[in-house]
Tab-separated table of C-alpha atoms and ligand atoms in Angstrom:
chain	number	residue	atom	x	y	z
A	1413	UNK	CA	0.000	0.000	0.000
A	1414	UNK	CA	1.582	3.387	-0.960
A	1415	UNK	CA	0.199	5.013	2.129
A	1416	UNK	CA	2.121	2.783	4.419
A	1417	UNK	CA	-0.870	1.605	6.217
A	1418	UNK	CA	-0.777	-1.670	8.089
A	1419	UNK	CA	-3.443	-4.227	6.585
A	1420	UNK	CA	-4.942	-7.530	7.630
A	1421	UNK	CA	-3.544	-10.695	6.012
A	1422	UNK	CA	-5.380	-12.014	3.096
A	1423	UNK	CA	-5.732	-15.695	1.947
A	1424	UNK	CA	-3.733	-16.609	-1.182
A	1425	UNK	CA	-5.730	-18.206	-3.775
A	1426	UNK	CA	-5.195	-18.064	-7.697
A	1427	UNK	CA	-6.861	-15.424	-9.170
A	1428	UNK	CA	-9.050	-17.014	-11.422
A	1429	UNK	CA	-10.761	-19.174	-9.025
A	1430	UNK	CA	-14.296	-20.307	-9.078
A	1431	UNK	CA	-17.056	-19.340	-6.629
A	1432	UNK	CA	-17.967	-22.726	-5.321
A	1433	UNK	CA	-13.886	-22.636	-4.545
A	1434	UNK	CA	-14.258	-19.058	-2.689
A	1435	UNK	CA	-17.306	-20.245	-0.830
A	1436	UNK	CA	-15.262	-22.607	1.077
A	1437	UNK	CA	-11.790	-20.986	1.532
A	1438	UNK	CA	-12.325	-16.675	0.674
A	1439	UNK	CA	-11.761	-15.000	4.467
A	1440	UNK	CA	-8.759	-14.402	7.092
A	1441	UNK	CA	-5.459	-16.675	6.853
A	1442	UNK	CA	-5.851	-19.200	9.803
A	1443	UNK	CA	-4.724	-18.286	12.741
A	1444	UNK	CA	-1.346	-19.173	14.511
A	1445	UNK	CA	-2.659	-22.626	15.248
A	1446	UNK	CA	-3.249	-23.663	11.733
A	1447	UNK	CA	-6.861	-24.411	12.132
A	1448	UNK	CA	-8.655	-25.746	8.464
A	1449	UNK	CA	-12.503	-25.274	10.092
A	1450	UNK	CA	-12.759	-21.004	10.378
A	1451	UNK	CA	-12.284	-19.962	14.334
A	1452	UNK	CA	-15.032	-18.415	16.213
A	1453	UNK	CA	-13.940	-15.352	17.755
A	1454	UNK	CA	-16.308	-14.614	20.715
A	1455	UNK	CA	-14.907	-11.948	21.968
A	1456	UNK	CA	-16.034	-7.764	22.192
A	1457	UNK	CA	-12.583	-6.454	22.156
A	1458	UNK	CA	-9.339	-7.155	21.497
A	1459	UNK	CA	-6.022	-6.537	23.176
A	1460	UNK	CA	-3.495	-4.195	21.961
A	1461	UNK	CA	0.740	-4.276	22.700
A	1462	UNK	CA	0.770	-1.042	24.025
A	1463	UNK	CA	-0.918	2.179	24.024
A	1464	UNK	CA	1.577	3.931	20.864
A	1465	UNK	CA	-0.820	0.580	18.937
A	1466	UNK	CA	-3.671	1.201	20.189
A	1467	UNK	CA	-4.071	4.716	19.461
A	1468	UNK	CA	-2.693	4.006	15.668
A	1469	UNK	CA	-5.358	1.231	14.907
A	1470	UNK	CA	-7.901	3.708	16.933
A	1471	UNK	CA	-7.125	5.681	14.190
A	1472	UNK	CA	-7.177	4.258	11.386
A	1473	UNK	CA	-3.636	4.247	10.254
A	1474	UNK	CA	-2.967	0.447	10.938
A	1475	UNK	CA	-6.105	-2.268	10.095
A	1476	UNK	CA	-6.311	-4.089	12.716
A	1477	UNK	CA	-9.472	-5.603	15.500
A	1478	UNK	CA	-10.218	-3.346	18.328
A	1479	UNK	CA	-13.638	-3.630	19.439
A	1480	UNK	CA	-16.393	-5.967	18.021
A	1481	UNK	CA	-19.043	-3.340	17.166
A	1482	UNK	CA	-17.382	-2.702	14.010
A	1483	UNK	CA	-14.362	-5.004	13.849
A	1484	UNK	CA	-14.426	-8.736	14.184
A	1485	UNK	CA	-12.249	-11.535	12.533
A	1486	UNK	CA	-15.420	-14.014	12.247
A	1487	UNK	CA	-17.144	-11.295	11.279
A	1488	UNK	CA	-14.438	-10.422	8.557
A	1489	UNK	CA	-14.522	-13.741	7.008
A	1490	UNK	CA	-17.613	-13.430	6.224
A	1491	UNK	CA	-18.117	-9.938	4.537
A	1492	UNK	CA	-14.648	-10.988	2.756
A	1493	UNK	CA	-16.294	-14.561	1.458
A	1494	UNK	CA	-19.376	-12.641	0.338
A	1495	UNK	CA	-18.219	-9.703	-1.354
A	1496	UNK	CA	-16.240	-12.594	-2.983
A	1497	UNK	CA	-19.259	-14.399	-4.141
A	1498	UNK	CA	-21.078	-11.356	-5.297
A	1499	UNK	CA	-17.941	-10.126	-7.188
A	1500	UNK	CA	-18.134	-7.156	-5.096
A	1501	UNK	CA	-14.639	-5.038	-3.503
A	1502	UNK	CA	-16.284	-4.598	-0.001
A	1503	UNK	CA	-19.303	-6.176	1.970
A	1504	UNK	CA	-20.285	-5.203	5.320
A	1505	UNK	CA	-22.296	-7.357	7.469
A	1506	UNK	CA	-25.730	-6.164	9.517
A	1507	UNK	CA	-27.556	-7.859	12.157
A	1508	UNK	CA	-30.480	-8.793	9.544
A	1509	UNK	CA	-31.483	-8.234	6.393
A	1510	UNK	CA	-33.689	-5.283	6.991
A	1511	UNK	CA	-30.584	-3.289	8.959
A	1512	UNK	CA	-28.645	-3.962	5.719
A	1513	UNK	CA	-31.173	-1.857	3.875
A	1514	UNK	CA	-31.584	0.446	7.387
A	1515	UNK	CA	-27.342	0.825	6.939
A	1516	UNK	CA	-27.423	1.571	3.076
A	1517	UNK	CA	-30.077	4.145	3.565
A	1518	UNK	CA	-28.522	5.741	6.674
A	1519	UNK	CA	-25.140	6.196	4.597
A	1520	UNK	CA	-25.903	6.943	1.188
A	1521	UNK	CA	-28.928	9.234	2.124
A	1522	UNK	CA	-29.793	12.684	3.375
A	1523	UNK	CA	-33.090	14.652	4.797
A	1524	UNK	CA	-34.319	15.776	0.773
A	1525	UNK	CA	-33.002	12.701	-0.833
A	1526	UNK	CA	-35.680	10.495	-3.069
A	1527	UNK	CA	-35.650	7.065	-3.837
A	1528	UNK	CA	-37.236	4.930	-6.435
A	1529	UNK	CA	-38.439	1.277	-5.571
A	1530	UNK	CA	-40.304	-1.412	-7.106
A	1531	UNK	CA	-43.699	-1.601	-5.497
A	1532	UNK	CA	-43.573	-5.389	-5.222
A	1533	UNK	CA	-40.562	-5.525	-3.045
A	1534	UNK	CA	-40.502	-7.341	0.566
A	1535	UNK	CA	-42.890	-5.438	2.815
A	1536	UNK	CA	-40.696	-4.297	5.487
A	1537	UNK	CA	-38.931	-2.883	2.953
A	1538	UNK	CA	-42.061	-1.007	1.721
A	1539	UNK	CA	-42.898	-0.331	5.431
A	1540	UNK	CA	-39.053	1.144	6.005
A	1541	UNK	CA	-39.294	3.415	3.354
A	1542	UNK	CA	-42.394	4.735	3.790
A	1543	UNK	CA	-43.145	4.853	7.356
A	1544	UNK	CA	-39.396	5.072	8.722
A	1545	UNK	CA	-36.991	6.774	7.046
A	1546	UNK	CA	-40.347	9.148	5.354
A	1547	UNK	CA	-40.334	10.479	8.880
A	1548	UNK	CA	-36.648	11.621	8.342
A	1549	UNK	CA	-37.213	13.597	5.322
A	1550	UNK	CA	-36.349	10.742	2.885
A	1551	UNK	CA	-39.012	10.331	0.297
A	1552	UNK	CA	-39.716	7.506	-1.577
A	1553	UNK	CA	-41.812	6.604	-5.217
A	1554	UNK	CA	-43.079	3.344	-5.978
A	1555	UNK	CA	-43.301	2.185	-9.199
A	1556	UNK	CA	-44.583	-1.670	-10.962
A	1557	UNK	CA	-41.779	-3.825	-10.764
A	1558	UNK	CA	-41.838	-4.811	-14.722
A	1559	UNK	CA	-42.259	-1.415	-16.566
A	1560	UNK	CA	-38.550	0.163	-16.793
A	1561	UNK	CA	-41.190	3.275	-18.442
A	1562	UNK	CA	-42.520	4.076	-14.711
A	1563	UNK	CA	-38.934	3.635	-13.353
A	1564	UNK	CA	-37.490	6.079	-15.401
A	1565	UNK	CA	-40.603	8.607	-15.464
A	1566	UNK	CA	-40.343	8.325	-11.265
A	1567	UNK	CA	-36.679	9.990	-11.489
A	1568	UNK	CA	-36.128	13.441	-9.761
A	1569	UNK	CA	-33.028	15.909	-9.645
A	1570	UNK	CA	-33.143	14.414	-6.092
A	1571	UNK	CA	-33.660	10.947	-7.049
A	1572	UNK	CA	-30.224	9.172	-5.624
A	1573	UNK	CA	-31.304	5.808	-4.891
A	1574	UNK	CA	-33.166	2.902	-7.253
A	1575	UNK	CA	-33.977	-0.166	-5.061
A	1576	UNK	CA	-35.445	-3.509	-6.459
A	1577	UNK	CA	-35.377	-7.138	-5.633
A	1578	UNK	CA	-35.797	-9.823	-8.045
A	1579	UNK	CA	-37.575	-12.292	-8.477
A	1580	UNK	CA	-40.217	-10.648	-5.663
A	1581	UNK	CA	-42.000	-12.499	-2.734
A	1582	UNK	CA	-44.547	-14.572	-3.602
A	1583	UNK	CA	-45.545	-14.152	-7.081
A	1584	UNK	CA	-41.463	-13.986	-8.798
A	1585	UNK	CA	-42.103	-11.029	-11.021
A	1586	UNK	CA	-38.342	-10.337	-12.396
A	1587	UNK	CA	-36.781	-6.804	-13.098
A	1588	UNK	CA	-34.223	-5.698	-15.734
A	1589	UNK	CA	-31.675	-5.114	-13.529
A	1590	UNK	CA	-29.596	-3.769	-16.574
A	1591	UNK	CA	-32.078	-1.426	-17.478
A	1592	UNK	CA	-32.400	-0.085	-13.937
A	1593	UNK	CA	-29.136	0.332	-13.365
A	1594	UNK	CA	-28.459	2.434	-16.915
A	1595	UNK	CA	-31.681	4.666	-15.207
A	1596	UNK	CA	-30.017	4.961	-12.326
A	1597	UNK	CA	-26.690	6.057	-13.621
A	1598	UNK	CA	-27.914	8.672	-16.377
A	1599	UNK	CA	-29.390	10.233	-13.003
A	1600	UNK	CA	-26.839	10.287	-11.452
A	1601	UNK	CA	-28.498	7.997	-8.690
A	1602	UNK	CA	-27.247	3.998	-6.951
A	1603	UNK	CA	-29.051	1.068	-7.805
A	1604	UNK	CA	-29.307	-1.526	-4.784
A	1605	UNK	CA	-30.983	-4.806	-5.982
A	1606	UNK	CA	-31.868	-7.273	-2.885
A	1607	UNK	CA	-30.454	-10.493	-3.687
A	1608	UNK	CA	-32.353	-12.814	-1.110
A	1609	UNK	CA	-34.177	-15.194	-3.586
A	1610	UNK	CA	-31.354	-16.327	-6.029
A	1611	UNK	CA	-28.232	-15.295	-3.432
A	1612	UNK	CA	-25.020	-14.791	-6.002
A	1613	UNK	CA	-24.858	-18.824	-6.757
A	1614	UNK	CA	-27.371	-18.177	-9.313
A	1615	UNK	CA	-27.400	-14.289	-9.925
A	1616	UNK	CA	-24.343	-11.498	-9.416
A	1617	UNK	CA	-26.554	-7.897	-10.441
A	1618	UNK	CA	-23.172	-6.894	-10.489
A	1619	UNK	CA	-22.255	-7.986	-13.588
A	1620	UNK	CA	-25.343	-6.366	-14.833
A	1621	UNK	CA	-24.546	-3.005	-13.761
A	1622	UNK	CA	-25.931	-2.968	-10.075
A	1623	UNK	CA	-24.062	-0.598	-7.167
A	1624	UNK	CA	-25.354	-1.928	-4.254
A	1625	UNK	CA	-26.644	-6.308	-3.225
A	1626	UNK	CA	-28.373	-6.132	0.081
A	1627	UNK	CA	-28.215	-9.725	1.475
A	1628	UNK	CA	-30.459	-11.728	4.294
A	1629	UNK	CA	-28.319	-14.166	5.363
A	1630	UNK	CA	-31.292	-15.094	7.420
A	1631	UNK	CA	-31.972	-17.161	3.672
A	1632	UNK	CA	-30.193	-18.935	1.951
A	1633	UNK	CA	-26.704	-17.882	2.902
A	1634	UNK	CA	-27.252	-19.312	6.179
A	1635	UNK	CA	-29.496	-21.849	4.457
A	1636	UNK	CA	-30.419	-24.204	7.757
A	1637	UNK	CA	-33.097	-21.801	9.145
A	1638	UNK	CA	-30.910	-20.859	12.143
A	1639	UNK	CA	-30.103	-17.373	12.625
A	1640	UNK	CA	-31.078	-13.641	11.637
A	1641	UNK	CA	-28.572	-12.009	9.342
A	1642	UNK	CA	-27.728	-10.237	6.649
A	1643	UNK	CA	-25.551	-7.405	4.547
A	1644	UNK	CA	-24.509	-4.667	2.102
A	1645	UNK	CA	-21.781	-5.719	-0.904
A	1646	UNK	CA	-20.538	-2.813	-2.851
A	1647	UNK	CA	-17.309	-0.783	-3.663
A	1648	UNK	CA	-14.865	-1.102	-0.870
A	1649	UNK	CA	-14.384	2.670	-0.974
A	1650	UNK	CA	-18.150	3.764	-0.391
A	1651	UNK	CA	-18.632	1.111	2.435
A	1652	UNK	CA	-15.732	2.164	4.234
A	1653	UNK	CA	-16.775	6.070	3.865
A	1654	UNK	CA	-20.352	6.322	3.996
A	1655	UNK	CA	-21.171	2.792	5.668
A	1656	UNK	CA	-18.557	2.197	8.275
A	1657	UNK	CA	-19.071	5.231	10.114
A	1658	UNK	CA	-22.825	4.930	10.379
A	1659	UNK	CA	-22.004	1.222	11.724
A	1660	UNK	CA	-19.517	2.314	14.021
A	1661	UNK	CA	-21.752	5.150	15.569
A	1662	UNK	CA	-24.969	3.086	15.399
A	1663	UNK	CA	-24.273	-0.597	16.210
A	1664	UNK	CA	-26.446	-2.153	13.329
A	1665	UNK	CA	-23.555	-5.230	14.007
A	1666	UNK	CA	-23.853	-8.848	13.168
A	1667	UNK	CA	-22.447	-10.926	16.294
A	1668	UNK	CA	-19.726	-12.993	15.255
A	1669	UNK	CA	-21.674	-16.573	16.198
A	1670	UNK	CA	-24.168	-15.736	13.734
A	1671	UNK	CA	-21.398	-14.108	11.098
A	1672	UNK	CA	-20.159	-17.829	11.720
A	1673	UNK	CA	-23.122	-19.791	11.619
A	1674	UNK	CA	-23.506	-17.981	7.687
A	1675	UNK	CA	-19.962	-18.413	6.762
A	1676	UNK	CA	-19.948	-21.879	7.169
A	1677	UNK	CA	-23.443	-21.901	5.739
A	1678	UNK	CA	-21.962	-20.413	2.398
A	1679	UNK	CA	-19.728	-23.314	2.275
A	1680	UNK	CA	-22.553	-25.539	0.548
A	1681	UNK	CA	-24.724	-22.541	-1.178
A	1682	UNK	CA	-23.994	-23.387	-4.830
A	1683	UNK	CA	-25.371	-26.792	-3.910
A	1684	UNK	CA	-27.818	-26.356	-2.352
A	1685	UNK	CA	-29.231	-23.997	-4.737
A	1686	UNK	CA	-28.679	-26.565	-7.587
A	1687	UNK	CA	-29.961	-29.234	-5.694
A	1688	UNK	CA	-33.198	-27.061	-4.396
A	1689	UNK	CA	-33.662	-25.055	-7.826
A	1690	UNK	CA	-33.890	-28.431	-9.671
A	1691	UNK	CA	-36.549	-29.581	-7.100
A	1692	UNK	CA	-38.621	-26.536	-7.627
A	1693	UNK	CA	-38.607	-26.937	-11.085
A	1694	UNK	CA	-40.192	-30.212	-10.651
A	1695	UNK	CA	-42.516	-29.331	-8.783
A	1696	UNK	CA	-43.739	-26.364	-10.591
A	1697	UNK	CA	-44.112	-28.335	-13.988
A	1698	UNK	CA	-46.037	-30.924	-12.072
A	1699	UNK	CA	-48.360	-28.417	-10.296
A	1700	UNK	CA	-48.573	-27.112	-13.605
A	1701	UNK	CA	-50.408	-29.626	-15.135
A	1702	UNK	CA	-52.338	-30.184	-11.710
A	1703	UNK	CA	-56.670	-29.633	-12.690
A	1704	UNK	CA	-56.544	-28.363	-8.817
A	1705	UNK	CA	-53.721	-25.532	-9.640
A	1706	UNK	CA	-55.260	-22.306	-11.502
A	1707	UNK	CA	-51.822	-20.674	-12.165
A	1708	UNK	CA	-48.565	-21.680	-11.463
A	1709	UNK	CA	-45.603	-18.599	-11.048
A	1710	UNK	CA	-42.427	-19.759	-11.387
A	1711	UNK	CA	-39.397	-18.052	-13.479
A	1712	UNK	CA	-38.045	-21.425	-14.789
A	1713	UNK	CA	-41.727	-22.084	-16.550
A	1714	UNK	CA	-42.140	-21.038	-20.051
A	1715	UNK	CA	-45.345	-19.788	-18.739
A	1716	UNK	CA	-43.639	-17.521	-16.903
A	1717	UNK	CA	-44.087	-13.703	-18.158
A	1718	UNK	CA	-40.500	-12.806	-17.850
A	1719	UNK	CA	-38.956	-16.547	-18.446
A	1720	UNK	CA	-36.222	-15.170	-20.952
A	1721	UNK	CA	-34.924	-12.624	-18.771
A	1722	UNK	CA	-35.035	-14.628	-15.538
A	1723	UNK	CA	-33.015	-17.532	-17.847
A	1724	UNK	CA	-30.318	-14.705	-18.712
A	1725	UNK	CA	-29.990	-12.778	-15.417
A	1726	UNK	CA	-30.047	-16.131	-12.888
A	1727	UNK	CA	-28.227	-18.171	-14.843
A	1728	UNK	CA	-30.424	-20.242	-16.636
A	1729	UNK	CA	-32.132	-21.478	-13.546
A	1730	UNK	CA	-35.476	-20.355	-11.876
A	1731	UNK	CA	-34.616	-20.529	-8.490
A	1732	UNK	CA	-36.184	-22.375	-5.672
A	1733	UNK	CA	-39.561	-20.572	-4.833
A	1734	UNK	CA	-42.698	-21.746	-6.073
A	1735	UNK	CA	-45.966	-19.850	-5.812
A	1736	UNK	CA	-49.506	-21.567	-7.105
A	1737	UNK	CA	-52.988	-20.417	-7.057
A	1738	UNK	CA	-56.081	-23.480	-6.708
A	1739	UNK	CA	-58.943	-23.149	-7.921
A	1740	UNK	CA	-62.005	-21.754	-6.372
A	1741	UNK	CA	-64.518	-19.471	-6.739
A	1742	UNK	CA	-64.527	-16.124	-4.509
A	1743	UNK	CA	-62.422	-15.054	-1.686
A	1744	UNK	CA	-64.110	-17.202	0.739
A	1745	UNK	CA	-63.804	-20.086	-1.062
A	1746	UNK	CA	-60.246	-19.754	-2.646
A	1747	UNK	CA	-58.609	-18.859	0.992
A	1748	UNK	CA	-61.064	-22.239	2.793
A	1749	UNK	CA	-59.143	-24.180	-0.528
A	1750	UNK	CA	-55.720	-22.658	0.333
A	1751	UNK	CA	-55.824	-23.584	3.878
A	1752	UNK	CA	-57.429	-27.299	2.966
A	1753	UNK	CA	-54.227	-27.706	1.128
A	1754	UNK	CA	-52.071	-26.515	3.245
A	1755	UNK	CA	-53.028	-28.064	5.913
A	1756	UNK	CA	-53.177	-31.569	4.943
A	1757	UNK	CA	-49.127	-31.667	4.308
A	1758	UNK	CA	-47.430	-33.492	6.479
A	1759	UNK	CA	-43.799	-33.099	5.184
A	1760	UNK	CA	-43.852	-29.106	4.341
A	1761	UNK	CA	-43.186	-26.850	7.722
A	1762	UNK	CA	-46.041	-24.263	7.838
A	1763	UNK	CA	-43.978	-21.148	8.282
A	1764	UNK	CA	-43.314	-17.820	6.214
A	1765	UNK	CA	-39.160	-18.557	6.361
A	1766	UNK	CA	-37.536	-19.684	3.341
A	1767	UNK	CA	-34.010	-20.328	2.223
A	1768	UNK	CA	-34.016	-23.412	4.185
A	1769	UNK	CA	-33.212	-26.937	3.230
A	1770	UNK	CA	-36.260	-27.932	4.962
A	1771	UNK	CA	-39.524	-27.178	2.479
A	1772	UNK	CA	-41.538	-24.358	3.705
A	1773	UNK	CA	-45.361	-23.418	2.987
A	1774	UNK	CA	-47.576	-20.449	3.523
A	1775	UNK	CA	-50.638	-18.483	3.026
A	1776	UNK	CA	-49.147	-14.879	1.378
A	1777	UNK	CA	-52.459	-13.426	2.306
A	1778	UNK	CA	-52.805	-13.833	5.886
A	1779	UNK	CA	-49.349	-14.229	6.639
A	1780	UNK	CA	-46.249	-12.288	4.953
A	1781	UNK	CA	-49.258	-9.920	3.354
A	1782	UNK	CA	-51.491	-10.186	5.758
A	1783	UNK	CA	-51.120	-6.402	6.592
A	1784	UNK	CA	-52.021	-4.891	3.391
A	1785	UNK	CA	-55.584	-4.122	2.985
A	1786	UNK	CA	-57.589	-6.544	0.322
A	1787	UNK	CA	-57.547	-3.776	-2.530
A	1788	UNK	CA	-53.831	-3.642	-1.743
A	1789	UNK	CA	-53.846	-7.381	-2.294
A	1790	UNK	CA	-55.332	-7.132	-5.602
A	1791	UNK	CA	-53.277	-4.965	-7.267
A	1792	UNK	CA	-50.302	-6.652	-5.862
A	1793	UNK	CA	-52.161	-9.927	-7.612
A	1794	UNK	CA	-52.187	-12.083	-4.188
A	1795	UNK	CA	-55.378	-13.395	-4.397
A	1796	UNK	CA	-56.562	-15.290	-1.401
A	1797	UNK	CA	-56.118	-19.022	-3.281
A	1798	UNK	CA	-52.759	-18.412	-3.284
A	1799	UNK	CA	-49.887	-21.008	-1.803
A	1800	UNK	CA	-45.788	-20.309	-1.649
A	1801	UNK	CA	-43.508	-23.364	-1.284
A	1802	UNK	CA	-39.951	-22.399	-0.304
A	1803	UNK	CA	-38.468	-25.491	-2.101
A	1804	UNK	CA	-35.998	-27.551	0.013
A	1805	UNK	CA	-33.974	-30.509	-0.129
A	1806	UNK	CA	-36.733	-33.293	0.514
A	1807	UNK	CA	-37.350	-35.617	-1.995
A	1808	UNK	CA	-38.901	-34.614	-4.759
A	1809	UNK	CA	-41.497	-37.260	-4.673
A	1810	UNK	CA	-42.061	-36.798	-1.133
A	1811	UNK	CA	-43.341	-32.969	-1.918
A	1812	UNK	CA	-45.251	-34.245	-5.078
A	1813	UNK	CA	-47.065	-36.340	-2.294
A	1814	UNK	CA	-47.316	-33.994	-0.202
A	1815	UNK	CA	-49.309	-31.219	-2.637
A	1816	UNK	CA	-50.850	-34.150	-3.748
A	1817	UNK	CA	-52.939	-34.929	-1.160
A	1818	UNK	CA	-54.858	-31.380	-0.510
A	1819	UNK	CA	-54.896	-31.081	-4.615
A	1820	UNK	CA	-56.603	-34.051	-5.341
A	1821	UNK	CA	-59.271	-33.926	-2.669
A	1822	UNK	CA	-59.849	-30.491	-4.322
A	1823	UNK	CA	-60.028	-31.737	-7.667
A	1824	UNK	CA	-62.338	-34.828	-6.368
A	1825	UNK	CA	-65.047	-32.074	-4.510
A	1826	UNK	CA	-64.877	-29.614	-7.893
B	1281	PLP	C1	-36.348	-11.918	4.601
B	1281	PLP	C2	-36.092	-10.859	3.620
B	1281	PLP	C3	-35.588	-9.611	4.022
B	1281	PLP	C4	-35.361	-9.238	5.475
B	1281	PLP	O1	-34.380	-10.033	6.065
B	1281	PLP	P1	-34.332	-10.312	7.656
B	1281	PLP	O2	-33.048	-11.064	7.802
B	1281	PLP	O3	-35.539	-11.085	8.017
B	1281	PLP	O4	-34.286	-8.979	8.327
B	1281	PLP	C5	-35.334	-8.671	3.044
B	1281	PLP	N1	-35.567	-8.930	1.748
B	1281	PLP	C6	-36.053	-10.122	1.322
B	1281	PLP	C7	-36.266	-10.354	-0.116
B	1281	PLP	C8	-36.325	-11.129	2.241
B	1281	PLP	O5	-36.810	-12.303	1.812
């Protein structure tokens, strides 16, 4: 470094290698004992040789850990293996996904600031916008998560933020993320895309122009179910001088148990999303031709409205969540069908999480989007028949069973 500054180790590995490689080796050099499995550092500060040291690294002229608010070598490993995977030069971690977006916010915007956001985004993210940071003097626009037109005609002078996620929760509408991000630029703005649902095994927005991935590694990055996580991946440079400090002051931080719990969870993401993406493609072409199913949404179906651009930005795969509407007629009936199904699984867990390896099912309407009035519901087009499956790593037949069961007592009564 030309400024003389004292930095952290980093592991040697050949430049060229794959991600699968850096999702099991990217992070910190073992330590002096030569460990292979990454160290769990449970500890809030750290110990300095003397005080001439500890007021350098206090400020900032040599990298080193002082104090696990804002510095942690667990912690480390895992912003370093992640920024890695997304192909980003920095990554800071949060204590959950919505604090990464809380964090991004908080450093890149100002009282006056506007942002732009897909309307069909997660709905704490709608509710953080809106409610929260609205209160601060940060306004935001929403605008239909398909129609780059809207996107583009929602830009202000002010406009210095474009946030989307894609596919969205439950019905996987896809955005252009290339098209977003040339908006964003000729404005002068950052475009953050949240990459919960395909995590970078499958899609890097990156590479298609993106600024900012927000990350829960409450998903599939931790990919057991376990913990609450999550974090911002970006340019080194604007983490460290608009992020960092807003960390430091605020204490948005990620403890290093569950910054440990992810980073070994990484290890297996590539496949686990191969193995689960496959299943969920399965299962959506059998649903598909189901007489119980009305409408199956899925990105890997030709069906799909946006199958072509799902195929190039995810990498020819369609993920691993599944969302299906039975058939019914009226609200009444449709949500007394939805439940009927639901409930007579005996393999699924009923629960909104997903990411995990063990299948997941829920009710978008009384549960994740249960908030939102019913005109709300409609124009997001969750309609009260509708089911999400958060496709795991049971056995394909198993889950075909499963469905199965509710669907063709359905079928039988229609
Ligand atoms: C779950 C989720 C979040 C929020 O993450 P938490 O870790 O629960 O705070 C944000 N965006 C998407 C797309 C999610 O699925």
């Amino acid at each position: 470094m030309s400024t003389g500054k004292k930095m952290l180790p980093r592991v040697s590995l050949p430049a060229d290698a794959r991600l699968e490689t850096l999702a099991l080796r990217e992070g910190l050099p073992p330590s002096q004992w030569g460990e292979n499995s990454e160290a769990l550092y449970l500890t809030s500060s750290f110990v300095h040789p003397d005080a001439a040291t500890a007021a350098r690294r206090f400020a900032d002229e040599e990298e080193a850990f002082t104090y696990s608010r804002f510095t942690n070598p667990t912690v480390l490993m895992m912003e370093r293996r992640l920024a890695a995977l997304e192909g980003t030069s920095g990554c800071i971690a949060t204590a959950s996904g919505m604090s990464a977006i809380l964090l991004l916010v908080m450093g890149l915007l100002k009282a006056g600031d506007h942002v732009v956001c897909s309307q069909s985004v997660f709905g704490s993210t709608i509710k953080l916008l809106q409610d929260v940071m609205g209160r601060f003097g940060i306004e935001s626009t929403f605008v239909s998560q398909t129609d780059v037109a809207q996107w583009q005609a929602a830009m202000r002078p002010n406009t210095k933020l474009l946030f989307a996620e894609s596919p969205t929760n439950p019905l996987t509408e896809i955005c252009d993320i290339a098209a977003l991000a040339d908006i964003a630029h000729a404005g002068g703005a950052w475009l953050a895309v949240d990459n919960c649902f395909c995590s970078p095994a499958l899609q890097q927005p990156v590479k298609f122009g993106a600024d900012f991935i927000i990350h829960s590694g409450t998903k599939y990055l931790d990919g057991q179910g376990r913990v609450i996580a999550g974090a911002v991946c970006g340019p080194a440079e604007l983490i460290q001088a608009k992020l960092m400090p807003v960390q430091r002051s605020a204490g948005m931080t990620l403890s290093p148990f569950n910054a440990w719990i992810v980073l070994k969870g990484m290890e297996t993401l590539a496949v686990r999303m191969q193995a689960q993406s496959e299943r969920a493609l399965q299962l959506a072409e059998w649903l598909e031709a189901h007489p119980a199913v009305a409408r199956v949404h899925y990105p890997g179906l030709k069906s799909h409205p946006q199958h072509a651009l799902a195929m190039a930005q995810q990498g020819g795969s369609g993920a691993a969540v599944v969302s299906f509407d039975v058939i019914g007629e009226g609200a009444d009936a449709l949500r007394a069908n939805a439940f009927s199904v639901i409930d007579a699984t005996q393999v699924c867990s009923i629960t909104t999480n997903l990411g995990d390896t063990k299948t997941t099912i829920s009710h978008p309407a009384t549960t994740s989007h249960g908030r939102l009035s019913e005109a709300q519901r409609q124009a997001a087009g969750i309609q009260q028949g509708l089911i999400r499956v958060a496709v795991g790593l049971d056995h394909i037949d198993d889950l075909r069973a499963d469905l199965a069961r509710g669907l063709d007592a359905l079928k039988n009564r229609a």
